């Protein structure tokens, strides 16, 4: 399967009962309140070309962001921060990501979520994280020929990534590196970078700033350029 087929297949997944119910409930309520809004209300596929050298791993779609627009980090505050940073780094065509059809395009990079359905309170359970892992594994396998850097947004995605990398055939280092902003792991031809999630809470409190995001993406691209 190629990336387009993978994206199509994930968008009809119903493996997590709690998340299926939540994503559809949110969509139904909002659809009723805003008749002019199209609510996606389904799993949100990855976004970006199949031969990307950089992968960005987020947590899960936001109830009124990706779950509404059908595109990851699109139509919510975290996405505003992320796409502004990606654009500054030359990794996204436009500085904003508003809706499918806005002309936004990833450049040499692909964005995925560790869990592809919007969870209540932005908190998937460990079971849901594990159930969704095969989708992440498929993304890693498809990208493997070109993939050189991974930027991991937040501790949840950091935890989700390692077993997925192992399942995709990467030899894991014997010791786990704890998540932190600036944490770096070398794995075969890959370099993996920890980055605080640009969630509203983190950006609002200044835990993560635009220059902090810029440094991480610059380091990820330096590695790509150097391999
Ligand atoms: Fe399927 Fe993942 Fe959504 Fe669960 S979270 S229903 S595994 S796409």
mmCIF file with all atom_site columns, C-alpha atoms and ligand atoms in Angstrom:
data_model
loop_
_atom_site.group_PDB
_atom_site.id
_atom_site.type_symbol
_atom_site.label_atom_id
_atom_site.label_alt_id
_atom_site.label_comp_id
_atom_site.label_asym_id
_atom_site.label_entity_id
_atom_site.label_seq_id
_atom_site.pdbx_PDB_ins_code
_atom_site.Cartn_x
_atom_site.Cartn_y
_atom_site.Cartn_z
_atom_site.occupancy
_atom_site.B_iso_or_equiv
_atom_site.pdbx_formal_charge
_atom_site.auth_seq_id
_atom_site.auth_comp_id
_atom_site.auth_asym_id
_atom_site.auth_atom_id
_atom_site.pdbx_PDB_model_num
ATOM   1   C  CA  . UNK A 1 1   ? 0.000   0.000  0.000  1.00 0.00 ? 1   UNK A CA  1
ATOM   2   C  CA  . UNK A 1 2   ? 1.224   3.537  -0.655 1.00 0.00 ? 2   UNK A CA  1
ATOM   3   C  CA  . UNK A 1 3   ? 0.581   6.605  1.508  1.00 0.00 ? 3   UNK A CA  1
ATOM   4   C  CA  . UNK A 1 4   ? -2.627  7.565  -0.300 1.00 0.00 ? 4   UNK A CA  1
ATOM   5   C  CA  . UNK A 1 5   ? -4.051  4.115  0.239  1.00 0.00 ? 5   UNK A CA  1
ATOM   6   C  CA  . UNK A 1 6   ? -2.916  4.132  3.873  1.00 0.00 ? 6   UNK A CA  1
ATOM   7   C  CA  . UNK A 1 7   ? -4.586  7.511  4.433  1.00 0.00 ? 7   UNK A CA  1
ATOM   8   C  CA  . UNK A 1 8   ? -7.811  6.230  2.868  1.00 0.00 ? 8   UNK A CA  1
ATOM   9   C  CA  . UNK A 1 9   ? -7.779  3.048  4.930  1.00 0.00 ? 9   UNK A CA  1
ATOM   10  C  CA  . UNK A 1 10  ? -7.155  4.764  8.269  1.00 0.00 ? 10  UNK A CA  1
ATOM   11  C  CA  . UNK A 1 11  ? -9.990  7.212  7.699  1.00 0.00 ? 11  UNK A CA  1
ATOM   12  C  CA  . UNK A 1 12  ? -12.569 4.405  8.067  1.00 0.00 ? 12  UNK A CA  1
ATOM   13  C  CA  . UNK A 1 13  ? -11.009 2.665  11.101 1.00 0.00 ? 13  UNK A CA  1
ATOM   14  C  CA  . UNK A 1 14  ? -13.408 1.916  13.984 1.00 0.00 ? 14  UNK A CA  1
ATOM   15  C  CA  . UNK A 1 15  ? -11.166 -0.120 16.275 1.00 0.00 ? 15  UNK A CA  1
ATOM   16  C  CA  . UNK A 1 16  ? -11.565 2.011  19.459 1.00 0.00 ? 16  UNK A CA  1
ATOM   17  C  CA  . UNK A 1 17  ? -15.198 2.111  20.644 1.00 0.00 ? 17  UNK A CA  1
ATOM   18  C  CA  . UNK A 1 18  ? -14.756 5.034  23.065 1.00 0.00 ? 18  UNK A CA  1
ATOM   19  C  CA  . UNK A 1 19  ? -13.039 7.188  20.446 1.00 0.00 ? 19  UNK A CA  1
ATOM   20  C  CA  . UNK A 1 20  ? -15.464 6.293  17.661 1.00 0.00 ? 20  UNK A CA  1
ATOM   21  C  CA  . UNK A 1 21  ? -18.313 7.370  19.916 1.00 0.00 ? 21  UNK A CA  1
ATOM   22  C  CA  . UNK A 1 22  ? -16.590 10.594 20.966 1.00 0.00 ? 22  UNK A CA  1
ATOM   23  C  CA  . UNK A 1 23  ? -15.470 11.712 17.525 1.00 0.00 ? 23  UNK A CA  1
ATOM   24  C  CA  . UNK A 1 24  ? -18.948 11.120 16.121 1.00 0.00 ? 24  UNK A CA  1
ATOM   25  C  CA  . UNK A 1 25  ? -20.747 12.698 19.060 1.00 0.00 ? 25  UNK A CA  1
ATOM   26  C  CA  . UNK A 1 26  ? -18.665 15.883 18.838 1.00 0.00 ? 26  UNK A CA  1
ATOM   27  C  CA  . UNK A 1 27  ? -19.308 16.026 15.118 1.00 0.00 ? 27  UNK A CA  1
ATOM   28  C  CA  . UNK A 1 28  ? -23.051 15.420 15.460 1.00 0.00 ? 28  UNK A CA  1
ATOM   29  C  CA  . UNK A 1 29  ? -23.498 18.091 18.140 1.00 0.00 ? 29  UNK A CA  1
ATOM   30  C  CA  . UNK A 1 30  ? -21.477 20.652 16.227 1.00 0.00 ? 30  UNK A CA  1
ATOM   31  C  CA  . UNK A 1 31  ? -23.107 19.833 12.917 1.00 0.00 ? 31  UNK A CA  1
ATOM   32  C  CA  . UNK A 1 32  ? -26.464 20.513 14.495 1.00 0.00 ? 32  UNK A CA  1
ATOM   33  C  CA  . UNK A 1 33  ? -25.287 23.825 15.990 1.00 0.00 ? 33  UNK A CA  1
ATOM   34  C  CA  . UNK A 1 34  ? -23.448 25.064 12.905 1.00 0.00 ? 34  UNK A CA  1
ATOM   35  C  CA  . UNK A 1 35  ? -25.273 23.811 9.884  1.00 0.00 ? 35  UNK A CA  1
ATOM   36  C  CA  . UNK A 1 36  ? -22.788 25.465 7.541  1.00 0.00 ? 36  UNK A CA  1
ATOM   37  C  CA  . UNK A 1 37  ? -19.801 23.619 8.990  1.00 0.00 ? 37  UNK A CA  1
ATOM   38  C  CA  . UNK A 1 38  ? -18.651 20.315 7.622  1.00 0.00 ? 38  UNK A CA  1
ATOM   39  C  CA  . UNK A 1 39  ? -17.514 18.151 10.522 1.00 0.00 ? 39  UNK A CA  1
ATOM   40  C  CA  . UNK A 1 40  ? -15.175 15.339 9.572  1.00 0.00 ? 40  UNK A CA  1
ATOM   41  C  CA  . UNK A 1 41  ? -15.788 13.226 12.709 1.00 0.00 ? 41  UNK A CA  1
ATOM   42  C  CA  . UNK A 1 42  ? -13.532 10.366 11.578 1.00 0.00 ? 42  UNK A CA  1
ATOM   43  C  CA  . UNK A 1 43  ? -9.912  9.268  11.993 1.00 0.00 ? 43  UNK A CA  1
ATOM   44  C  CA  . UNK A 1 44  ? -7.545  11.930 10.713 1.00 0.00 ? 44  UNK A CA  1
ATOM   45  C  CA  . UNK A 1 45  ? -4.960  10.661 8.221  1.00 0.00 ? 45  UNK A CA  1
ATOM   46  C  CA  . UNK A 1 46  ? -1.368  11.810 8.002  1.00 0.00 ? 46  UNK A CA  1
ATOM   47  C  CA  . UNK A 1 47  ? -0.517  14.855 5.912  1.00 0.00 ? 47  UNK A CA  1
ATOM   48  C  CA  . UNK A 1 48  ? 2.506   15.165 3.637  1.00 0.00 ? 48  UNK A CA  1
ATOM   49  C  CA  . UNK A 1 49  ? 4.325   13.445 0.788  1.00 0.00 ? 49  UNK A CA  1
ATOM   50  C  CA  . UNK A 1 50  ? 5.305   9.746  0.894  1.00 0.00 ? 50  UNK A CA  1
ATOM   51  C  CA  . UNK A 1 51  ? 8.983   10.508 0.280  1.00 0.00 ? 51  UNK A CA  1
ATOM   52  C  CA  . UNK A 1 52  ? 9.404   13.012 3.118  1.00 0.00 ? 52  UNK A CA  1
ATOM   53  C  CA  . UNK A 1 53  ? 12.706  13.115 4.966  1.00 0.00 ? 53  UNK A CA  1
ATOM   54  C  CA  . UNK A 1 54  ? 11.174  14.622 8.110  1.00 0.00 ? 54  UNK A CA  1
ATOM   55  C  CA  . UNK A 1 55  ? 8.331   13.175 10.163 1.00 0.00 ? 55  UNK A CA  1
ATOM   56  C  CA  . UNK A 1 56  ? 6.488   15.125 12.849 1.00 0.00 ? 56  UNK A CA  1
ATOM   57  C  CA  . UNK A 1 57  ? 4.587   13.022 15.376 1.00 0.00 ? 57  UNK A CA  1
ATOM   58  C  CA  . UNK A 1 58  ? 1.790   14.641 17.374 1.00 0.00 ? 58  UNK A CA  1
ATOM   59  C  CA  . UNK A 1 59  ? -0.586  13.298 20.006 1.00 0.00 ? 59  UNK A CA  1
ATOM   60  C  CA  . UNK A 1 60  ? -4.086  13.084 18.501 1.00 0.00 ? 60  UNK A CA  1
ATOM   61  C  CA  . UNK A 1 61  ? -6.448  15.317 16.515 1.00 0.00 ? 61  UNK A CA  1
ATOM   62  C  CA  . UNK A 1 62  ? -8.206  18.083 18.424 1.00 0.00 ? 62  UNK A CA  1
ATOM   63  C  CA  . UNK A 1 63  ? -11.989 17.666 18.744 1.00 0.00 ? 63  UNK A CA  1
ATOM   64  C  CA  . UNK A 1 64  ? -12.635 20.945 16.917 1.00 0.00 ? 64  UNK A CA  1
ATOM   65  C  CA  . UNK A 1 65  ? -9.373  20.999 14.950 1.00 0.00 ? 65  UNK A CA  1
ATOM   66  C  CA  . UNK A 1 66  ? -8.457  17.916 12.922 1.00 0.00 ? 66  UNK A CA  1
ATOM   67  C  CA  . UNK A 1 67  ? -11.687 16.176 13.898 1.00 0.00 ? 67  UNK A CA  1
ATOM   68  C  CA  . UNK A 1 68  ? -13.581 19.083 12.329 1.00 0.00 ? 68  UNK A CA  1
ATOM   69  C  CA  . UNK A 1 69  ? -11.451 19.782 9.258  1.00 0.00 ? 69  UNK A CA  1
ATOM   70  C  CA  . UNK A 1 70  ? -10.227 16.253 8.488  1.00 0.00 ? 70  UNK A CA  1
ATOM   71  C  CA  . UNK A 1 71  ? -6.601  17.389 8.363  1.00 0.00 ? 71  UNK A CA  1
ATOM   72  C  CA  . UNK A 1 72  ? -4.160  17.020 11.208 1.00 0.00 ? 72  UNK A CA  1
ATOM   73  C  CA  . UNK A 1 73  ? -3.199  20.219 13.134 1.00 0.00 ? 73  UNK A CA  1
ATOM   74  C  CA  . UNK A 1 74  ? -5.640  22.140 10.974 1.00 0.00 ? 74  UNK A CA  1
ATOM   75  C  CA  . UNK A 1 75  ? -8.154  24.619 12.325 1.00 0.00 ? 75  UNK A CA  1
ATOM   76  C  CA  . UNK A 1 76  ? -6.938  24.827 15.933 1.00 0.00 ? 76  UNK A CA  1
ATOM   77  C  CA  . UNK A 1 77  ? -4.464  26.855 17.998 1.00 0.00 ? 77  UNK A CA  1
ATOM   78  C  CA  . UNK A 1 78  ? -1.800  24.141 18.207 1.00 0.00 ? 78  UNK A CA  1
ATOM   79  C  CA  . UNK A 1 79  ? -1.889  23.909 14.440 1.00 0.00 ? 79  UNK A CA  1
ATOM   80  C  CA  . UNK A 1 80  ? -1.452  27.668 14.121 1.00 0.00 ? 80  UNK A CA  1
ATOM   81  C  CA  . UNK A 1 81  ? 1.772   27.414 16.120 1.00 0.00 ? 81  UNK A CA  1
ATOM   82  C  CA  . UNK A 1 82  ? 3.017   24.300 14.375 1.00 0.00 ? 82  UNK A CA  1
ATOM   83  C  CA  . UNK A 1 83  ? 2.372   25.475 10.816 1.00 0.00 ? 83  UNK A CA  1
ATOM   84  C  CA  . UNK A 1 84  ? 3.843   28.913 11.485 1.00 0.00 ? 84  UNK A CA  1
ATOM   85  C  CA  . UNK A 1 85  ? 7.019   27.142 12.637 1.00 0.00 ? 85  UNK A CA  1
ATOM   86  C  CA  . UNK A 1 86  ? 6.981   24.703 9.713  1.00 0.00 ? 86  UNK A CA  1
ATOM   87  C  CA  . UNK A 1 87  ? 6.587   27.587 7.299  1.00 0.00 ? 87  UNK A CA  1
ATOM   88  C  CA  . UNK A 1 88  ? 9.475   29.520 8.873  1.00 0.00 ? 88  UNK A CA  1
ATOM   89  C  CA  . UNK A 1 89  ? 11.579  26.373 8.473  1.00 0.00 ? 89  UNK A CA  1
ATOM   90  C  CA  . UNK A 1 90  ? 10.618  25.995 4.808  1.00 0.00 ? 90  UNK A CA  1
ATOM   91  C  CA  . UNK A 1 91  ? 8.662   22.816 5.535  1.00 0.00 ? 91  UNK A CA  1
ATOM   92  C  CA  . UNK A 1 92  ? 5.144   24.077 4.779  1.00 0.00 ? 92  UNK A CA  1
ATOM   93  C  CA  . UNK A 1 93  ? 3.980   26.152 1.824  1.00 0.00 ? 93  UNK A CA  1
ATOM   94  C  CA  . UNK A 1 94  ? 1.838   28.519 3.945  1.00 0.00 ? 94  UNK A CA  1
ATOM   95  C  CA  . UNK A 1 95  ? 2.083   29.851 7.518  1.00 0.00 ? 95  UNK A CA  1
ATOM   96  C  CA  . UNK A 1 96  ? -1.479  28.800 8.397  1.00 0.00 ? 96  UNK A CA  1
ATOM   97  C  CA  . UNK A 1 97  ? -3.479  25.607 8.021  1.00 0.00 ? 97  UNK A CA  1
ATOM   98  C  CA  . UNK A 1 98  ? -7.166  26.411 8.008  1.00 0.00 ? 98  UNK A CA  1
ATOM   99  C  CA  . UNK A 1 99  ? -9.043  23.752 6.071  1.00 0.00 ? 99  UNK A CA  1
ATOM   100 C  CA  . UNK A 1 100 ? -8.661  21.149 3.358  1.00 0.00 ? 100 UNK A CA  1
ATOM   101 C  CA  . UNK A 1 101 ? -8.463  23.030 0.066  1.00 0.00 ? 101 UNK A CA  1
ATOM   102 C  CA  . UNK A 1 102 ? -6.632  26.070 1.510  1.00 0.00 ? 102 UNK A CA  1
ATOM   103 C  CA  . UNK A 1 103 ? -3.582  25.390 -0.650 1.00 0.00 ? 103 UNK A CA  1
ATOM   104 C  CA  . UNK A 1 104 ? -1.434  24.254 2.261  1.00 0.00 ? 104 UNK A CA  1
ATOM   105 C  CA  . UNK A 1 105 ? 1.230   21.737 1.340  1.00 0.00 ? 105 UNK A CA  1
ATOM   106 C  CA  . UNK A 1 106 ? 3.968   20.007 3.295  1.00 0.00 ? 106 UNK A CA  1
ATOM   107 C  CA  . UNK A 1 107 ? 7.479   20.272 1.867  1.00 0.00 ? 107 UNK A CA  1
ATOM   108 C  CA  . UNK A 1 108 ? 9.719   17.233 2.419  1.00 0.00 ? 108 UNK A CA  1
ATOM   109 C  CA  . UNK A 1 109 ? 7.831   16.506 5.646  1.00 0.00 ? 109 UNK A CA  1
ATOM   110 C  CA  . UNK A 1 110 ? 4.823   14.538 6.846  1.00 0.00 ? 110 UNK A CA  1
ATOM   111 C  CA  . UNK A 1 111 ? 2.734   15.088 9.981  1.00 0.00 ? 111 UNK A CA  1
ATOM   112 C  CA  . UNK A 1 112 ? 1.132   12.171 11.788 1.00 0.00 ? 112 UNK A CA  1
ATOM   113 C  CA  . UNK A 1 113 ? -0.726  11.651 15.050 1.00 0.00 ? 113 UNK A CA  1
ATOM   114 C  CA  . UNK A 1 114 ? 0.160   8.832  17.431 1.00 0.00 ? 114 UNK A CA  1
ATOM   115 C  CA  . UNK A 1 115 ? -3.581  8.296  17.916 1.00 0.00 ? 115 UNK A CA  1
ATOM   116 C  CA  . UNK A 1 116 ? -5.689  9.214  14.928 1.00 0.00 ? 116 UNK A CA  1
ATOM   117 C  CA  . UNK A 1 117 ? -9.070  9.875  16.503 1.00 0.00 ? 117 UNK A CA  1
ATOM   118 C  CA  . UNK A 1 118 ? -9.889  12.837 18.722 1.00 0.00 ? 118 UNK A CA  1
ATOM   119 C  CA  . UNK A 1 119 ? -9.960  11.690 22.365 1.00 0.00 ? 119 UNK A CA  1
ATOM   120 C  CA  . UNK A 1 120 ? -12.025 13.222 25.191 1.00 0.00 ? 120 UNK A CA  1
ATOM   121 C  CA  . UNK A 1 121 ? -9.905  15.826 27.052 1.00 0.00 ? 121 UNK A CA  1
ATOM   122 C  CA  . UNK A 1 122 ? -7.052  15.188 24.586 1.00 0.00 ? 122 UNK A CA  1
ATOM   123 C  CA  . UNK A 1 123 ? -6.195  12.054 26.562 1.00 0.00 ? 123 UNK A CA  1
ATOM   124 C  CA  . UNK A 1 124 ? -6.171  8.708  24.797 1.00 0.00 ? 124 UNK A CA  1
ATOM   125 C  CA  . UNK A 1 125 ? -5.794  5.652  27.037 1.00 0.00 ? 125 UNK A CA  1
ATOM   126 C  CA  . UNK A 1 126 ? -2.717  3.396  26.792 1.00 0.00 ? 126 UNK A CA  1
ATOM   127 C  CA  . UNK A 1 127 ? -4.979  0.782  25.175 1.00 0.00 ? 127 UNK A CA  1
ATOM   128 C  CA  . UNK A 1 128 ? -6.079  3.242  22.511 1.00 0.00 ? 128 UNK A CA  1
ATOM   129 C  CA  . UNK A 1 129 ? -2.466  4.231  21.907 1.00 0.00 ? 129 UNK A CA  1
ATOM   130 C  CA  . UNK A 1 130 ? -1.552  0.577  21.397 1.00 0.00 ? 130 UNK A CA  1
ATOM   131 C  CA  . UNK A 1 131 ? -4.567  -0.135 19.189 1.00 0.00 ? 131 UNK A CA  1
ATOM   132 C  CA  . UNK A 1 132 ? -3.630  2.742  16.903 1.00 0.00 ? 132 UNK A CA  1
ATOM   133 C  CA  . UNK A 1 133 ? 0.036   1.745  16.703 1.00 0.00 ? 133 UNK A CA  1
ATOM   134 C  CA  . UNK A 1 134 ? -0.213  -0.279 13.449 1.00 0.00 ? 134 UNK A CA  1
ATOM   135 C  CA  . UNK A 1 135 ? -1.151  2.888  11.565 1.00 0.00 ? 135 UNK A CA  1
ATOM   136 C  CA  . UNK A 1 136 ? 1.966   4.635  12.839 1.00 0.00 ? 136 UNK A CA  1
ATOM   137 C  CA  . UNK A 1 137 ? 4.032   1.570  11.987 1.00 0.00 ? 137 UNK A CA  1
ATOM   138 C  CA  . UNK A 1 138 ? 2.745   1.642  8.394  1.00 0.00 ? 138 UNK A CA  1
ATOM   139 C  CA  . UNK A 1 139 ? 3.675   5.311  8.072  1.00 0.00 ? 139 UNK A CA  1
ATOM   140 C  CA  . UNK A 1 140 ? 7.170   4.556  9.356  1.00 0.00 ? 140 UNK A CA  1
ATOM   141 C  CA  . UNK A 1 141 ? 7.571   1.631  6.971  1.00 0.00 ? 141 UNK A CA  1
ATOM   142 C  CA  . UNK A 1 142 ? 6.394   3.600  3.966  1.00 0.00 ? 142 UNK A CA  1
ATOM   143 C  CA  . UNK A 1 143 ? 8.665   6.549  4.738  1.00 0.00 ? 143 UNK A CA  1
ATOM   144 C  CA  . UNK A 1 144 ? 11.694  4.472  5.670  1.00 0.00 ? 144 UNK A CA  1
ATOM   145 C  CA  . UNK A 1 145 ? 13.617  4.851  2.372  1.00 0.00 ? 145 UNK A CA  1
ATOM   146 C  CA  . UNK A 1 146 ? 13.734  8.633  2.747  1.00 0.00 ? 146 UNK A CA  1
ATOM   147 C  CA  . UNK A 1 147 ? 13.129  9.280  6.453  1.00 0.00 ? 147 UNK A CA  1
ATOM   148 C  CA  . UNK A 1 148 ? 16.065  10.870 8.321  1.00 0.00 ? 148 UNK A CA  1
ATOM   149 C  CA  . UNK A 1 149 ? 14.665  13.017 11.158 1.00 0.00 ? 149 UNK A CA  1
ATOM   150 C  CA  . UNK A 1 150 ? 11.655  12.725 13.454 1.00 0.00 ? 150 UNK A CA  1
ATOM   151 C  CA  . UNK A 1 151 ? 10.374  15.577 15.608 1.00 0.00 ? 151 UNK A CA  1
ATOM   152 C  CA  . UNK A 1 152 ? 8.220   14.247 18.429 1.00 0.00 ? 152 UNK A CA  1
ATOM   153 C  CA  . UNK A 1 153 ? 5.732   16.674 19.959 1.00 0.00 ? 153 UNK A CA  1
ATOM   154 C  CA  . UNK A 1 154 ? 5.195   15.844 23.624 1.00 0.00 ? 154 UNK A CA  1
ATOM   155 C  CA  . UNK A 1 155 ? 5.683   12.922 25.975 1.00 0.00 ? 155 UNK A CA  1
ATOM   156 C  CA  . UNK A 1 156 ? 2.672   10.906 24.828 1.00 0.00 ? 156 UNK A CA  1
ATOM   157 C  CA  . UNK A 1 157 ? 3.926   10.729 21.239 1.00 0.00 ? 157 UNK A CA  1
ATOM   158 C  CA  . UNK A 1 158 ? 7.447   10.008 22.535 1.00 0.00 ? 158 UNK A CA  1
ATOM   159 C  CA  . UNK A 1 159 ? 6.139   6.967  24.431 1.00 0.00 ? 159 UNK A CA  1
ATOM   160 C  CA  . UNK A 1 160 ? 4.075   5.842  21.441 1.00 0.00 ? 160 UNK A CA  1
ATOM   161 C  CA  . UNK A 1 161 ? 6.940   6.108  18.973 1.00 0.00 ? 161 UNK A CA  1
ATOM   162 C  CA  . UNK A 1 162 ? 9.458   3.557  20.306 1.00 0.00 ? 162 UNK A CA  1
ATOM   163 C  CA  . UNK A 1 163 ? 7.400   0.371  20.018 1.00 0.00 ? 163 UNK A CA  1
ATOM   164 C  CA  . UNK A 1 164 ? 6.212   1.581  16.613 1.00 0.00 ? 164 UNK A CA  1
ATOM   165 C  CA  . UNK A 1 165 ? 9.812   2.036  15.462 1.00 0.00 ? 165 UNK A CA  1
ATOM   166 C  CA  . UNK A 1 166 ? 10.669  -1.436 16.717 1.00 0.00 ? 166 UNK A CA  1
ATOM   167 C  CA  . UNK A 1 167 ? 7.678   -2.911 14.885 1.00 0.00 ? 167 UNK A CA  1
ATOM   168 C  CA  . UNK A 1 168 ? 8.779   -1.065 11.741 1.00 0.00 ? 168 UNK A CA  1
ATOM   169 C  CA  . UNK A 1 169 ? 12.132  -2.846 11.907 1.00 0.00 ? 169 UNK A CA  1
ATOM   170 C  CA  . UNK A 1 170 ? 14.403  -0.297 13.563 1.00 0.00 ? 170 UNK A CA  1
ATOM   171 C  CA  . UNK A 1 171 ? 16.829  -1.657 16.177 1.00 0.00 ? 171 UNK A CA  1
ATOM   172 C  CA  . UNK A 1 172 ? 16.036  0.186  19.388 1.00 0.00 ? 172 UNK A CA  1
ATOM   173 C  CA  . UNK A 1 173 ? 18.837  1.429  21.644 1.00 0.00 ? 173 UNK A CA  1
ATOM   174 C  CA  . UNK A 1 174 ? 19.163  -0.605 24.867 1.00 0.00 ? 174 UNK A CA  1
ATOM   175 C  CA  . UNK A 1 175 ? 18.369  2.381  27.060 1.00 0.00 ? 175 UNK A CA  1
ATOM   176 C  CA  . UNK A 1 176 ? 15.291  4.542  26.886 1.00 0.00 ? 176 UNK A CA  1
ATOM   177 C  CA  . UNK A 1 177 ? 15.974  8.259  26.667 1.00 0.00 ? 177 UNK A CA  1
ATOM   178 C  CA  . UNK A 1 178 ? 13.424  10.157 28.755 1.00 0.00 ? 178 UNK A CA  1
ATOM   179 C  CA  . UNK A 1 179 ? 11.319  12.702 26.931 1.00 0.00 ? 179 UNK A CA  1
ATOM   180 C  CA  . UNK A 1 180 ? 12.362  16.321 27.177 1.00 0.00 ? 180 UNK A CA  1
ATOM   181 C  CA  . UNK A 1 181 ? 12.558  19.379 24.999 1.00 0.00 ? 181 UNK A CA  1
ATOM   182 C  CA  . UNK A 1 182 ? 15.843  18.930 23.155 1.00 0.00 ? 182 UNK A CA  1
ATOM   183 C  CA  . UNK A 1 183 ? 16.169  15.193 23.911 1.00 0.00 ? 183 UNK A CA  1
ATOM   184 C  CA  . UNK A 1 184 ? 17.942  13.567 20.966 1.00 0.00 ? 184 UNK A CA  1
ATOM   185 C  CA  . UNK A 1 185 ? 18.300  9.910  19.989 1.00 0.00 ? 185 UNK A CA  1
ATOM   186 C  CA  . UNK A 1 186 ? 20.290  8.471  17.091 1.00 0.00 ? 186 UNK A CA  1
ATOM   187 C  CA  . UNK A 1 187 ? 18.809  5.331  15.587 1.00 0.00 ? 187 UNK A CA  1
ATOM   188 C  CA  . UNK A 1 188 ? 20.362  3.859  12.455 1.00 0.00 ? 188 UNK A CA  1
ATOM   189 C  CA  . UNK A 1 189 ? 20.158  6.656  9.876  1.00 0.00 ? 189 UNK A CA  1
ATOM   190 C  CA  . UNK A 1 190 ? 17.532  8.470  11.948 1.00 0.00 ? 190 UNK A CA  1
ATOM   191 C  CA  . UNK A 1 191 ? 17.841  11.264 14.466 1.00 0.00 ? 191 UNK A CA  1
ATOM   192 C  CA  . UNK A 1 192 ? 14.864  11.740 16.753 1.00 0.00 ? 192 UNK A CA  1
ATOM   193 C  CA  . UNK A 1 193 ? 14.193  15.008 18.536 1.00 0.00 ? 193 UNK A CA  1
ATOM   194 C  CA  . UNK A 1 194 ? 11.933  15.651 21.516 1.00 0.00 ? 194 UNK A CA  1
ATOM   195 C  CA  . UNK A 1 195 ? 9.982   18.905 21.409 1.00 0.00 ? 195 UNK A CA  1
ATOM   196 C  CA  . UNK A 1 196 ? 7.377   20.283 23.786 1.00 0.00 ? 196 UNK A CA  1
ATOM   197 C  CA  . UNK A 1 197 ? 3.921   20.092 22.239 1.00 0.00 ? 197 UNK A CA  1
ATOM   198 C  CA  . UNK A 1 198 ? 2.674   23.478 21.002 1.00 0.00 ? 198 UNK A CA  1
ATOM   199 C  CA  . UNK A 1 199 ? -0.580  22.957 22.928 1.00 0.00 ? 199 UNK A CA  1
ATOM   200 C  CA  . UNK A 1 200 ? -2.451  26.020 24.043 1.00 0.00 ? 200 UNK A CA  1
ATOM   201 C  CA  . UNK A 1 201 ? -1.412  25.364 27.609 1.00 0.00 ? 201 UNK A CA  1
ATOM   202 C  CA  . UNK A 1 202 ? 2.279   25.202 26.705 1.00 0.00 ? 202 UNK A CA  1
ATOM   203 C  CA  . UNK A 1 203 ? 2.271   28.196 24.371 1.00 0.00 ? 203 UNK A CA  1
ATOM   204 C  CA  . UNK A 1 204 ? 0.142   30.286 26.725 1.00 0.00 ? 204 UNK A CA  1
ATOM   205 C  CA  . UNK A 1 205 ? 2.425   29.700 29.690 1.00 0.00 ? 205 UNK A CA  1
ATOM   206 C  CA  . UNK A 1 206 ? 5.594   30.185 27.650 1.00 0.00 ? 206 UNK A CA  1
ATOM   207 C  CA  . UNK A 1 207 ? 6.747   26.620 28.274 1.00 0.00 ? 207 UNK A CA  1
ATOM   208 C  CA  . UNK A 1 208 ? 7.238   26.428 24.539 1.00 0.00 ? 208 UNK A CA  1
ATOM   209 C  CA  . UNK A 1 209 ? 7.994   29.493 22.400 1.00 0.00 ? 209 UNK A CA  1
ATOM   210 C  CA  . UNK A 1 210 ? 8.353   30.078 18.672 1.00 0.00 ? 210 UNK A CA  1
ATOM   211 C  CA  . UNK A 1 211 ? 12.175  30.293 18.886 1.00 0.00 ? 211 UNK A CA  1
ATOM   212 C  CA  . UNK A 1 212 ? 12.227  26.966 20.769 1.00 0.00 ? 212 UNK A CA  1
ATOM   213 C  CA  . UNK A 1 213 ? 10.292  25.320 17.938 1.00 0.00 ? 213 UNK A CA  1
ATOM   214 C  CA  . UNK A 1 214 ? 12.588  26.954 15.383 1.00 0.00 ? 214 UNK A CA  1
ATOM   215 C  CA  . UNK A 1 215 ? 15.692  25.496 17.038 1.00 0.00 ? 215 UNK A CA  1
ATOM   216 C  CA  . UNK A 1 216 ? 14.285  21.962 16.973 1.00 0.00 ? 216 UNK A CA  1
ATOM   217 C  CA  . UNK A 1 217 ? 13.284  22.143 13.304 1.00 0.00 ? 217 UNK A CA  1
ATOM   218 C  CA  . UNK A 1 218 ? 16.642  23.686 12.401 1.00 0.00 ? 218 UNK A CA  1
ATOM   219 C  CA  . UNK A 1 219 ? 18.449  20.806 14.120 1.00 0.00 ? 219 UNK A CA  1
ATOM   220 C  CA  . UNK A 1 220 ? 16.233  18.244 12.408 1.00 0.00 ? 220 UNK A CA  1
ATOM   221 C  CA  . UNK A 1 221 ? 16.991  19.800 9.029  1.00 0.00 ? 221 UNK A CA  1
ATOM   222 C  CA  . UNK A 1 222 ? 20.708  20.032 9.768  1.00 0.00 ? 222 UNK A CA  1
ATOM   223 C  CA  . UNK A 1 223 ? 20.723  16.296 10.321 1.00 0.00 ? 223 UNK A CA  1
ATOM   224 C  CA  . UNK A 1 224 ? 18.874  15.728 7.046  1.00 0.00 ? 224 UNK A CA  1
ATOM   225 C  CA  . UNK A 1 225 ? 21.332  17.920 5.177  1.00 0.00 ? 225 UNK A CA  1
ATOM   226 C  CA  . UNK A 1 226 ? 24.288  16.158 6.768  1.00 0.00 ? 226 UNK A CA  1
ATOM   227 C  CA  . UNK A 1 227 ? 23.327  12.542 6.003  1.00 0.00 ? 227 UNK A CA  1
HETATM 228 FE FE1 . LIG B 2 .   ? -8.676  3.317  14.589 1.00 0.00 ? 1   LIG B FE1 1
HETATM 229 FE FE2 . LIG B 2 .   ? -6.660  4.692  15.668 1.00 0.00 ? 1   LIG B FE2 1
HETATM 230 FE FE3 . LIG B 2 .   ? -9.097  5.750  15.607 1.00 0.00 ? 1   LIG B FE3 1
HETATM 231 FE FE4 . LIG B 2 .   ? -8.575  3.704  17.226 1.00 0.00 ? 1   LIG B FE4 1
HETATM 232 S  S1  . LIG B 2 .   ? -7.671  5.780  17.342 1.00 0.00 ? 1   LIG B S1  1
HETATM 233 S  S2  . LIG B 2 .   ? -10.386 3.943  15.904 1.00 0.00 ? 1   LIG B S2  1
HETATM 234 S  S3  . LIG B 2 .   ? -7.111  2.508  15.985 1.00 0.00 ? 1   LIG B S3  1
HETATM 235 S  S4  . LIG B 2 .   ? -7.803  5.246  13.832 1.00 0.00 ? 1   LIG B S4  1
#
